[in-house]
Coordinates of C-alpha atoms in Angstrom, one line a residue:
M1 CA 86.9 128.3 75.4
N2 CA 84.1 130.0 77.7
I3 CA 80.9 127.8 77.7
A4 CA 77.6 129.1 79.2
S5 CA 76.7 128.7 82.7
T6 CA 73.4 126.5 81.2
Q7 CA 76.2 123.9 80.3
T8 CA 75.5 120.5 82.1
W9 CA 77.5 117.3 81.6
N10 CA 75.2 114.1 81.0
W11 CA 74.3 111.5 83.0
I12 CA 72.3 108.9 81.8
W13 CA 69.9 106.7 83.5
P14 CA 69.1 103.9 81.3
H15 CA 66.3 101.8 80.9
V16 CA 66.3 97.9 81.5
G17 CA 64.6 95.3 79.7
A18 CA 63.5 91.8 81.2
T19 CA 66.5 91.8 83.6
P20 CA 66.1 91.3 87.7
I21 CA 67.6 94.5 89.5
N22 CA 68.3 95.1 93.2
Q23 CA 67.4 97.7 94.9
G24 CA 69.1 99.4 97.5
L25 CA 72.6 99.1 98.6
D26 CA 72.8 96.7 101.1
S27 CA 73.8 99.4 103.8
E28 CA 72.7 97.2 106.8
M29 CA 76.2 94.9 106.6
F30 CA 77.9 98.4 106.5
D31 CA 76.6 100.2 109.4
R32 CA 76.1 98.0 112.8
T33 CA 75.1 99.3 116.2
D34 CA 78.9 98.1 117.1
Y35 CA 81.3 99.6 114.3
P36 CA 79.7 103.0 113.1
Y37 CA 79.3 103.5 109.2
S38 CA 81.9 106.6 109.4
E39 CA 84.3 103.8 110.8
T40 CA 83.8 101.4 107.9
F41 CA 83.9 104.2 105.1
V42 CA 87.5 105.1 106.5
R43 CA 88.5 101.3 106.3
E44 CA 87.2 100.6 102.8
A45 CA 88.6 104.1 101.7
I46 CA 92.2 103.6 102.6
Q47 CA 91.8 99.1 102.2
N48 CA 91.6 100.2 98.6
S49 CA 94.5 102.9 98.4
L50 CA 96.8 100.5 100.0
D51 CA 95.7 97.5 97.4
A52 CA 96.7 99.9 94.7
R53 CA 100.1 100.4 96.2
L54 CA 102.5 101.5 93.3
D55 CA 105.8 101.5 94.5
P56 CA 106.2 99.5 97.8
T57 CA 109.6 101.3 98.8
K58 CA 107.2 104.6 99.3
P59 CA 103.8 105.1 101.8
V60 CA 100.7 105.0 100.0
I61 CA 99.4 108.7 100.4
T62 CA 95.6 109.1 101.0
N63 CA 93.9 112.8 101.3
F64 CA 90.7 113.4 102.9
T65 CA 89.6 116.9 102.3
F66 CA 86.5 118.6 102.9
H67 CA 85.2 121.4 100.6
S68 CA 82.2 124.0 101.1
E69 CA 81.5 126.4 98.7
G70 CA 78.5 128.3 96.4
I71 CA 77.2 126.0 94.1
G72 CA 79.4 127.6 91.1
P73 CA 81.5 125.0 88.9
R74 CA 80.0 122.2 90.3
R75 CA 76.1 122.8 89.0
A76 CA 77.1 121.5 85.5
F77 CA 77.6 118.1 86.8
L78 CA 75.2 118.2 89.6
E79 CA 72.1 119.6 88.5
P80 CA 71.1 116.1 86.3
V81 CA 71.6 114.3 89.3
M82 CA 68.9 116.9 90.9
A83 CA 66.7 116.5 88.0
H84 CA 67.1 112.5 88.3
R85 CA 66.4 112.0 91.8
K86 CA 63.5 114.5 91.6
K87 CA 62.1 112.2 88.7
A88 CA 62.7 109.3 91.5
E89 CA 61.1 111.4 94.2
L90 CA 64.2 111.3 96.4
E91 CA 65.3 114.1 98.6
I92 CA 66.7 117.0 97.4
P93 CA 69.4 118.5 99.8
E94 CA 68.2 122.1 101.0
E95 CA 71.6 123.6 100.6
W96 CA 71.4 123.0 96.9
A97 CA 68.0 125.6 97.2
N98 CA 70.2 127.8 99.1
G99 CA 72.8 127.7 96.5
H100 CA 75.8 125.9 98.4
V101 CA 77.3 122.4 97.7
R102 CA 79.6 120.6 100.5
W103 CA 81.7 118.0 99.2
L104 CA 84.6 115.5 100.3
V105 CA 87.4 114.3 98.5
V106 CA 89.1 111.1 98.7
E107 CA 92.2 110.9 96.7
D108 CA 95.1 108.4 96.8
F109 CA 98.6 109.0 95.6
N110 CA 101.8 106.2 94.8
S111 CA 98.8 103.9 93.7
K112 CA 97.9 102.6 90.4
G113 CA 94.6 103.9 89.5
L114 CA 91.6 102.0 88.3
S115 CA 93.1 100.1 86.0
G116 CA 91.5 97.8 83.4
S117 CA 89.9 97.9 79.6
L118 CA 87.8 100.5 79.1
T119 CA 85.9 98.7 76.3
S120 CA 85.6 95.3 78.3
R121 CA 82.4 94.9 81.0
T122 CA 84.4 92.7 83.2
S123 CA 87.6 94.5 83.6
D124 CA 88.4 96.1 86.7
F125 CA 87.2 99.4 85.6
W126 CA 83.8 98.5 84.7
N127 CA 83.7 96.0 87.4
Y128 CA 83.8 99.0 90.1
W129 CA 81.2 100.8 88.2
L130 CA 78.8 98.3 87.4
N131 CA 79.2 94.9 88.6
F132 CA 78.5 94.8 91.9
G133 CA 79.6 91.8 93.7
I134 CA 82.2 90.7 91.0
S135 CA 85.9 91.3 91.4
N136 CA 89.2 90.4 89.6
K137 CA 91.5 90.7 93.2
D138 CA 93.3 87.3 93.7
G139 CA 93.2 87.4 97.5
S140 CA 96.3 89.2 97.8
G141 CA 95.1 92.4 98.9
R142 CA 92.8 93.6 101.8
G143 CA 89.3 93.0 99.8
G144 CA 87.7 91.2 96.9
R145 CA 84.2 90.7 97.3
G146 CA 83.6 93.9 95.2
I147 CA 80.9 95.5 97.2
G148 CA 83.0 97.9 99.4
R149 CA 82.9 100.4 97.1
V150 CA 79.2 101.1 98.1
T151 CA 80.4 102.7 101.2
F152 CA 81.0 105.8 99.0
L153 CA 77.5 106.2 97.9
I154 CA 75.9 105.6 101.2
A155 CA 78.4 108.4 102.5
S156 CA 76.7 110.9 100.2
R157 CA 73.4 112.0 100.7
L158 CA 73.0 112.2 97.0
Q159 CA 74.0 108.7 96.9
S160 CA 76.0 109.7 94.2
V161 CA 80.3 110.0 93.7
I162 CA 82.2 111.1 91.0
G163 CA 85.6 109.4 90.0
Y164 CA 88.8 110.5 88.6
T165 CA 91.7 108.3 87.8
R166 CA 95.2 108.4 86.1
R167 CA 96.3 104.9 85.7
S168 CA 100.3 104.3 85.7
A169 CA 99.2 101.1 83.5
D170 CA 98.8 103.2 80.1
G171 CA 99.3 107.1 81.6
T172 CA 95.4 107.5 80.9
S173 CA 92.9 109.5 82.3
A174 CA 88.9 108.6 83.1
I175 CA 86.0 109.7 84.4
C176 CA 83.2 108.3 86.0
G177 CA 80.0 108.9 87.8
M178 CA 77.6 107.0 89.9
S179 CA 74.2 108.1 91.1
V180 CA 71.6 105.3 93.2
L181 CA 68.0 105.8 92.3
R182 CA 65.2 104.7 92.4
A183 CA 63.7 101.8 90.0
K184 CA 60.5 102.8 87.7
E185 CA 58.5 102.5 85.4
D186 CA 59.0 105.4 82.5
G187 CA 56.3 104.8 80.0
D188 CA 56.6 101.3 78.0
D189 CA 60.2 101.0 79.8
F190 CA 61.8 100.5 83.0
L191 CA 64.2 103.0 84.2
S192 CA 67.5 101.2 86.4
T193 CA 68.6 102.4 89.5
H194 CA 71.6 103.4 88.7
A195 CA 72.9 106.8 86.7
Y196 CA 75.8 107.3 85.2
L197 CA 78.2 110.3 84.4
A198 CA 78.8 109.2 80.7
E199 CA 78.4 110.8 77.2
E200 CA 76.6 107.7 75.8
I201 CA 75.6 103.9 76.1
S202 CA 77.8 102.1 73.8
G203 CA 76.7 98.3 74.4
N204 CA 76.8 96.9 77.8
I205 CA 78.7 100.0 79.3
Y206 CA 79.5 103.5 78.7
N207 CA 81.4 106.3 76.4
L208 CA 82.8 108.2 78.8
H209 CA 83.2 112.1 78.4
S210 CA 86.4 112.1 77.8
S211 CA 87.6 115.9 76.6
P212 CA 90.3 117.7 77.5
E213 CA 88.2 120.6 78.8
F214 CA 85.4 118.1 80.5
Q215 CA 88.7 116.6 82.1
M216 CA 89.9 119.9 83.2
R217 CA 86.9 121.7 84.2
T218 CA 86.1 118.1 86.8
R219 CA 89.4 118.6 88.6
S220 CA 88.7 122.2 89.0
A221 CA 85.2 122.0 90.2
F222 CA 85.6 119.3 92.7
G223 CA 89.8 120.4 93.6
F224 CA 90.7 116.8 92.3
T225 CA 94.6 117.8 93.0
G226 CA 95.8 116.2 89.7
Y227 CA 98.4 113.3 89.0
D228 CA 101.0 115.7 87.4
G229 CA 103.9 116.4 89.7
E230 CA 105.6 113.2 92.1
F231 CA 102.9 110.8 91.7
T232 CA 101.3 110.3 88.5
S233 CA 98.4 107.7 89.1
G234 CA 95.9 107.3 91.4
L235 CA 92.5 107.3 91.9
G236 CA 90.3 110.3 93.4
L237 CA 86.4 110.4 94.7
A238 CA 84.2 113.6 94.9
I239 CA 81.1 112.8 97.5
P240 CA 78.6 116.0 97.3
Y241 CA 76.9 116.3 100.4
P242 CA 78.7 113.9 102.9
H243 CA 76.4 112.9 106.3
K244 CA 77.3 115.0 109.3
E245 CA 78.9 112.2 110.9
L246 CA 82.1 112.4 108.3
V247 CA 84.3 114.6 110.3
P248 CA 88.3 115.1 110.1
D249 CA 88.7 114.1 113.7
G250 CA 86.4 110.6 113.2
I251 CA 88.6 109.9 109.8
L252 CA 92.1 111.0 112.1
A253 CA 90.7 108.4 115.0
A254 CA 89.4 105.5 112.6
A255 CA 92.3 105.8 110.7
I256 CA 94.7 105.3 113.5
E257 CA 92.2 102.3 115.2
N258 CA 92.2 99.9 112.2
F259 CA 95.5 101.0 110.7
A260 CA 97.8 102.1 112.7
P261 CA 100.8 99.6 112.2
A262 CA 100.5 100.2 108.3
I263 CA 101.2 103.9 109.5
M264 CA 103.6 103.1 112.2
S265 CA 105.9 101.4 109.6
G266 CA 105.4 103.7 106.9
T267 CA 103.3 102.0 104.7
L268 CA 100.6 104.6 104.8
Q269 CA 100.3 108.4 105.4
L270 CA 97.5 110.6 105.4
N271 CA 96.6 114.0 104.8
V272 CA 93.1 115.0 106.4
D273 CA 91.7 118.3 105.8
G274 CA 95.6 119.6 105.9
R275 CA 96.6 117.6 109.2
V276 CA 99.3 115.1 108.3
L277 CA 99.1 111.5 110.0
D278 CA 102.1 109.5 109.9
A279 CA 104.5 107.8 112.0
C280 CA 106.2 111.1 113.3
S281 CA 102.8 112.6 114.4
I282 CA 100.6 109.6 115.4
K283 CA 100.9 109.6 119.1
E284 CA 100.1 113.2 119.1
I285 CA 97.3 113.0 117.0
A286 CA 95.7 109.5 118.8
L287 CA 95.6 111.8 122.0
D288 CA 93.7 114.8 120.4
V289 CA 91.1 112.4 119.0
S290 CA 91.1 109.6 121.8
E291 CA 87.5 110.2 122.6
R292 CA 86.8 109.1 118.8
F293 CA 87.9 105.6 118.9
N294 CA 85.6 103.0 118.7
D295 CA 87.0 100.2 121.2
E296 CA 86.7 101.2 124.8
A297 CA 90.2 99.8 125.3
I298 CA 92.0 101.9 123.2
R299 CA 89.7 105.2 124.1
N300 CA 91.2 104.6 127.5
D301 CA 94.8 104.1 126.8
V302 CA 95.5 104.7 123.3
G303 CA 99.5 105.2 124.5
R304 CA 100.0 101.6 125.5
Y305 CA 97.8 100.6 122.2
L306 CA 100.9 102.3 120.3
N307 CA 103.4 101.3 122.1
L308 CA 102.4 97.5 121.7
I309 CA 102.4 98.0 118.1
Q310 CA 106.0 99.2 117.9
S311 CA 107.1 96.7 120.1
A312 CA 105.6 94.2 116.8
L313 CA 107.2 96.3 114.5
N314 CA 110.8 96.4 116.2
G315 CA 113.6 94.7 114.5
T316 CA 113.8 92.8 118.0
E317 CA 114.5 89.0 118.0
P318 CA 110.7 87.3 118.6
H319 CA 110.3 84.2 120.8
K320 CA 109.5 81.1 118.2
I321 CA 106.9 79.0 118.5
A322 CA 106.8 76.4 115.7
L323 CA 104.2 73.9 114.9
A324 CA 103.8 70.8 112.7
R325 CA 99.9 71.7 111.5
A326 CA 97.6 74.3 112.2
H327 CA 95.2 72.6 114.6
K328 CA 93.1 74.6 117.4
G329 CA 94.2 73.5 120.4
D330 CA 98.0 72.1 119.5
L331 CA 99.8 74.9 121.5
E332 CA 98.4 73.3 124.8
A333 CA 101.1 70.7 124.5
L334 CA 104.0 73.5 124.5
R335 CA 102.8 74.1 128.3
T336 CA 105.2 73.0 130.8
T337 CA 108.3 73.8 128.0
A338 CA 111.1 76.0 129.4
P339 CA 110.7 78.4 126.6
V340 CA 107.0 78.9 127.7
E341 CA 107.5 79.3 131.0
A342 CA 110.6 81.8 130.3
M343 CA 107.6 84.0 128.6
R344 CA 105.7 83.8 131.7
K345 CA 108.4 85.1 133.7
R346 CA 108.5 88.0 131.8
L347 CA 104.7 88.8 131.6
A348 CA 104.8 88.7 135.2
S349 CA 107.4 91.0 135.5
E350 CA 105.5 93.5 133.7
K351 CA 108.1 93.3 130.5
T352 CA 106.6 92.4 126.9
V353 CA 106.8 89.7 125.0
V354 CA 106.9 89.1 120.6
L355 CA 106.1 86.1 120.0
Q356 CA 106.3 84.9 116.3
V357 CA 104.2 81.4 115.5
E358 CA 105.2 79.4 113.0
F359 CA 102.8 76.4 110.8
P360 CA 102.6 75.1 107.6
L361 CA 99.9 76.0 105.1
E362 CA 99.3 74.1 101.9
R363 CA 97.9 75.9 98.3
K364 CA 97.8 73.8 95.2
G365 CA 99.5 70.8 96.5
K366 CA 102.4 72.6 97.9
E367 CA 103.5 72.9 101.5
A368 CA 105.1 76.6 103.0
N369 CA 105.6 77.7 106.2
V370 CA 103.6 80.8 107.2
S371 CA 103.7 82.8 110.4
L372 CA 102.3 85.7 112.2
R373 CA 103.7 87.6 114.9
A374 CA 101.8 88.4 118.5
V375 CA 102.9 90.9 120.9
I376 CA 101.3 90.6 124.7
S377 CA 101.5 92.5 127.9
T378 CA 100.3 92.7 131.3
T379 CA 97.4 94.4 131.2
P380 CA 97.2 97.4 133.7
S381 CA 95.2 96.9 137.0
G382 CA 91.4 98.0 136.2
G383 CA 92.6 98.6 132.3
K384 CA 90.1 96.8 130.2
P385 CA 92.3 94.0 127.8
I386 CA 93.5 95.3 124.6
D387 CA 92.8 92.8 121.8
R388 CA 93.2 93.2 117.9
L389 CA 94.8 91.1 114.7
F390 CA 95.7 93.0 112.1
R391 CA 96.3 91.6 108.6
E392 CA 98.8 93.6 106.1
G393 CA 98.0 96.5 108.3
M394 CA 94.4 96.3 108.5
S395 CA 92.3 95.1 111.5
L396 CA 89.8 92.7 111.4
P397 CA 88.2 93.5 115.3
D398 CA 86.1 90.5 115.8
V399 CA 88.9 88.1 115.6
R400 CA 89.7 88.3 119.7
S401 CA 89.5 86.6 122.6
K402 CA 85.7 86.0 124.5
N403 CA 87.8 85.9 127.9
P404 CA 90.7 88.2 127.1
G405 CA 91.7 87.9 131.0
E406 CA 94.4 89.9 132.3
L407 CA 96.4 90.2 128.8
D408 CA 97.1 92.7 126.0
M409 CA 97.2 91.0 122.8
L410 CA 98.2 92.3 119.3
L411 CA 98.0 89.7 116.2
L412 CA 100.1 90.8 113.4
V413 CA 99.8 89.1 110.1
S414 CA 102.2 90.4 107.0
D415 CA 102.9 87.1 105.3
G416 CA 101.6 87.1 102.0
L417 CA 100.5 83.7 101.5
L418 CA 98.7 83.7 104.9
A419 CA 97.5 87.0 104.5
T420 CA 96.3 86.0 100.9
Y421 CA 94.4 82.8 102.8
L422 CA 92.9 85.1 105.3
N423 CA 91.3 87.2 102.9
F424 CA 89.3 84.5 101.2
C425 CA 88.1 83.8 104.6
E426 CA 86.9 87.5 105.7
G427 CA 83.2 88.5 106.2
K428 CA 81.8 91.4 103.8
A429 CA 82.9 93.8 105.8
H430 CA 86.4 92.8 106.7
L431 CA 85.7 92.1 110.4
D432 CA 85.8 88.8 111.2
L433 CA 87.0 85.3 109.8
L434 CA 84.0 83.7 108.4
E435 CA 82.9 79.9 107.7
S436 CA 80.6 79.1 105.2
K437 CA 79.7 77.1 102.4
D438 CA 80.8 80.1 100.2
I439 CA 84.1 80.8 101.8
R440 CA 84.5 76.5 101.5
L441 CA 84.3 77.1 98.2
K442 CA 86.5 80.4 97.2
L443 CA 89.2 78.1 99.3
E444 CA 89.1 75.4 97.7
D445 CA 89.0 77.4 94.2
N446 CA 91.9 79.2 95.0
G447 CA 94.2 75.8 95.8
F448 CA 93.3 75.8 99.5
S449 CA 92.3 72.4 99.5
R450 CA 92.1 71.3 103.6
G451 CA 89.7 74.7 103.6
P452 CA 88.9 76.9 106.7
R453 CA 91.4 74.5 109.1
A454 CA 93.9 77.3 109.1
K455 CA 91.1 79.9 109.8
R456 CA 90.0 78.0 113.2
F457 CA 93.3 78.1 114.2
I458 CA 93.7 82.1 113.6
K459 CA 90.1 82.8 115.0
A460 CA 90.8 80.9 118.1
L461 CA 94.5 81.7 118.7
P462 CA 93.8 85.1 120.7
T463 CA 92.3 83.0 123.4
E464 CA 94.5 80.0 123.2
L465 CA 97.8 82.3 123.7
R466 CA 96.5 83.3 126.5
L467 CA 95.8 80.1 128.1
L468 CA 99.0 79.1 127.5
L469 CA 100.7 82.2 129.0
T470 CA 98.5 82.0 132.3
P471 CA 100.0 80.4 134.9
D472 CA 98.2 77.0 136.3
I473 CA 97.0 78.4 139.9
T474 CA 98.0 75.4 142.2
V475 CA 97.6 76.4 145.5
P476 CA 94.5 78.4 146.3
D477 CA 94.7 82.0 147.6
S478 CA 93.5 82.0 151.3
H479 CA 92.3 85.3 151.0
V480 CA 90.2 85.0 147.7
F481 CA 87.1 85.7 149.0
N482 CA 87.9 87.9 152.1
S483 CA 85.9 91.0 150.2
F484 CA 82.7 88.9 150.2
F485 CA 82.8 87.2 153.7
S486 CA 83.3 88.6 157.3
K487 CA 85.8 85.8 158.7
P488 CA 85.9 85.9 162.7
T489 CA 89.5 86.2 164.7
D490 CA 90.2 85.6 167.9
K491 CA 93.1 88.0 167.9
P492 CA 92.9 91.3 169.8
G493 CA 93.6 94.6 169.0
K494 CA 94.3 96.2 165.4
K495 CA 94.8 93.5 162.4
S496 CA 98.2 93.7 160.6
P497 CA 98.4 93.3 156.7
D498 CA 98.9 89.4 157.0
D499 CA 95.3 89.3 157.9
G500 CA 94.3 89.9 154.6
I501 CA 92.8 93.3 154.5
D502 CA 94.3 94.9 151.3
P503 CA 96.6 97.9 151.7
P504 CA 94.9 101.3 151.1
P505 CA 95.3 102.4 147.2
P506 CA 98.1 104.7 146.3
P507 CA 97.1 108.7 146.7
P508 CA 96.1 109.6 143.2
K509 CA 98.7 111.9 141.2
P510 CA 98.3 115.1 141.1
P511 CA 96.6 117.3 138.0
V512 CA 99.4 119.0 135.9
F513 CA 97.6 122.3 135.6
K514 CA 95.6 124.3 137.4
V515 CA 92.7 126.3 134.9
E516 CA 91.3 129.5 136.0
T517 CA 88.2 130.9 134.0
L518 CA 88.3 134.4 133.0
S519 CA 85.9 137.0 131.9
D520 CA 87.0 136.1 128.2
G521 CA 88.9 133.6 128.3
L522 CA 91.1 131.0 130.5
R523 CA 94.5 130.8 132.1
I524 CA 96.2 127.2 132.7
K525 CA 99.1 127.2 135.5
A526 CA 101.1 124.5 136.3
N527 CA 100.5 122.6 139.4
P528 CA 103.2 123.1 142.2
A529 CA 102.5 119.6 143.3
F530 CA 103.2 118.3 139.8
T531 CA 106.7 117.6 139.5
D532 CA 107.5 115.3 136.8
W533 CA 108.4 118.2 134.1
P534 CA 109.1 119.3 131.1
V535 CA 105.0 118.5 130.1
N536 CA 103.5 118.9 126.8
V537 CA 99.6 120.1 126.9
T538 CA 97.4 120.8 123.8
I539 CA 94.1 123.1 124.5
G540 CA 91.1 122.8 122.0
L541 CA 88.6 125.3 122.0
A542 CA 85.5 126.0 121.0
Y543 CA 82.0 127.9 122.0
A544 CA 79.4 125.3 123.6
D545 CA 76.5 123.9 121.8
G546 CA 75.2 121.6 124.4
S547 CA 76.9 118.5 122.1
R548 CA 79.6 116.4 124.1
R549 CA 82.4 117.9 121.7
P550 CA 80.7 121.2 120.0
S551 CA 82.1 121.9 116.7
W552 CA 84.4 124.8 115.6
S553 CA 83.8 127.2 112.5
P554 CA 86.6 129.9 111.8
F555 CA 83.3 132.2 111.9
D556 CA 83.4 131.8 115.4
F557 CA 87.4 133.2 116.1
K558 CA 90.6 132.9 115.2
L559 CA 93.4 132.2 117.8
D560 CA 95.7 134.5 115.8
T561 CA 93.2 137.1 116.8
L562 CA 93.0 136.7 120.1
S563 CA 95.1 137.6 123.2
I564 CA 98.1 134.9 124.1
K565 CA 100.5 135.2 126.5
H566 CA 102.7 132.4 127.9
S567 CA 105.9 131.5 130.4
D568 CA 107.9 129.0 131.1
C569 CA 106.8 127.4 127.8
D570 CA 106.7 127.4 123.8
F571 CA 103.4 127.1 121.6
T572 CA 102.1 127.0 118.2
T573 CA 98.1 127.5 116.8
E574 CA 96.1 125.5 114.5
K575 CA 92.5 126.1 113.8
N576 CA 91.3 125.7 117.4
K577 CA 94.2 124.5 119.0
V578 CA 96.9 125.3 120.9
R579 CA 100.1 122.9 121.1
V580 CA 102.1 124.3 124.3
V581 CA 105.2 122.2 124.4
N582 CA 108.2 121.9 126.9
C583 CA 106.5 123.1 129.8
G584 CA 108.3 123.1 133.1
P585 CA 107.3 124.1 136.9
E586 CA 106.3 127.9 136.2
A587 CA 104.5 127.3 133.2
E588 CA 101.8 129.5 132.6
I589 CA 99.4 130.5 129.5
A590 CA 96.2 132.8 129.1
I591 CA 94.3 133.3 126.1
T592 CA 91.6 135.9 126.1
G593 CA 89.6 137.7 124.2
F594 CA 86.5 135.8 123.6
D595 CA 83.0 136.5 122.9
T596 CA 81.5 137.1 126.6
N597 CA 78.2 136.2 125.7
R598 CA 79.0 132.3 124.7
E599 CA 79.9 129.5 126.9
L600 CA 84.0 128.3 126.0
D601 CA 84.3 124.9 126.0
T602 CA 88.0 123.9 126.7
S603 CA 89.5 120.3 126.5
I604 CA 93.0 120.4 128.0
R605 CA 95.4 117.4 127.4
P606 CA 98.8 116.7 128.9
W607 CA 100.7 114.4 126.8
K608 CA 103.8 112.7 126.4
H609 CA 107.0 114.5 128.2
A610 CA 109.1 117.0 126.0
Q611 CA 112.5 114.8 126.1
T612 CA 110.6 111.6 124.6
N613 CA 109.9 113.7 121.5

């Protein structure tokens, strides 16, 4: 059936009676200076997908796909939104007037979809679209506050989202959309703060557009993959005009920083604009996007971070500490025991310690032992300690030690009961474990009568474990102040190393490659002073635009149209990156054919040795 180009799909901007409203999206709780909004967006998107996992033997797959096209079939869906925004005196993107639409599609697969009755106001489905702050989650997932979805609205410059779900429970599809507007008087009536993509109001909910034609046109217009193949259920969200800070490399970095255990264990896989992030590719991608990590310690040495996680996930038998209760300070009583001394010696020899801490947790009058795993290693000299807690594969980055000293430490909670308990203790943005009257009541309502006692133990654990595994200093170091004060001596001649003078630092490692600038490109050659071959290297290319990380567009250049000559190595290309592997001592690669009127910005990153692939 053909539809005229003037066809639009109805968005309802409802009136409200004498009901209080809440203007705005509380965006400040998701956009802190220490945790940028783009990272929070990725955390919420992946968290929702993991919570809806369908088959536990297969990974949840989350796609982030960026689109940029003419308005075309999107007009039927977005033109009513623009009309409402104009009436609400809200901004309309300039691109719309120029006939252009950008949008981001987030989809998950091997997930249950957005379940719940389509006719009940308090079902999971309508809680998602209508009831902010209300959730039917029982704490067994990673969320439960019912407000994380606002991050998707904040992600859009239109503060709008269109959702398409195929539900595993009944096999049906449902489409709804939401747009945040501005409440205002409309004659004798008063318009609400939200408009919805729906056919009509039905009591306290909406009748949705449900014709096969509408569903087909929605999927086609926004590029929803659909759920008709291997995975028959899931949820997709189209975010029109996403903010410019949402970019593929940033999404990949946020996923690795916050969900690396889930990725490396095979629980989670991402497809970000055509690039697959999984257990096999995580190390290479992490090196490519390392500058975008928010945590300085991870940004400076992402390989060390991933190795710690791998140590925690390996099947090696961990050291065990069993506690009779979960009280802050209980670990100190173990300081002089032989197992703890053995762990200290292992750390002193620069080996990694994997530790399992067990303690009892009571729910509804029944006590059960729960556990978490810790992986600890000595921080390299001059490095910043890594300090992170993960609950069911997701990071709570504010649970860390105030004084991490010189030990790297990751804590991983995978136990169901303990993970559920901690979920009730988390703040709204799932960054920290909090203690408030609201949290106490929530714990009591869900059968945890002893309140936040275990939370205090977990929150203190990054500090307490470090104190436990740091040796007592019983003999003062006579040279501790040598770098601050000059100590006179009667000995003639030169001082020996025993006089407290530090030996000279080791010579710096030679660079792996030498770079030569050509008139229309570059050449990199193996450095004769470097001997530890073979090596791989990733070369990122873009025209300089004055920023630290200039963006690349296929309109700038395409690598398959340039001249690439190589020797003693193999290479592949993807977008604006050249990946060169198995480089030997005679390796050389030259890339030419760039615009000589523009300055070329180049990122050259050697990575893991080829024989370890």
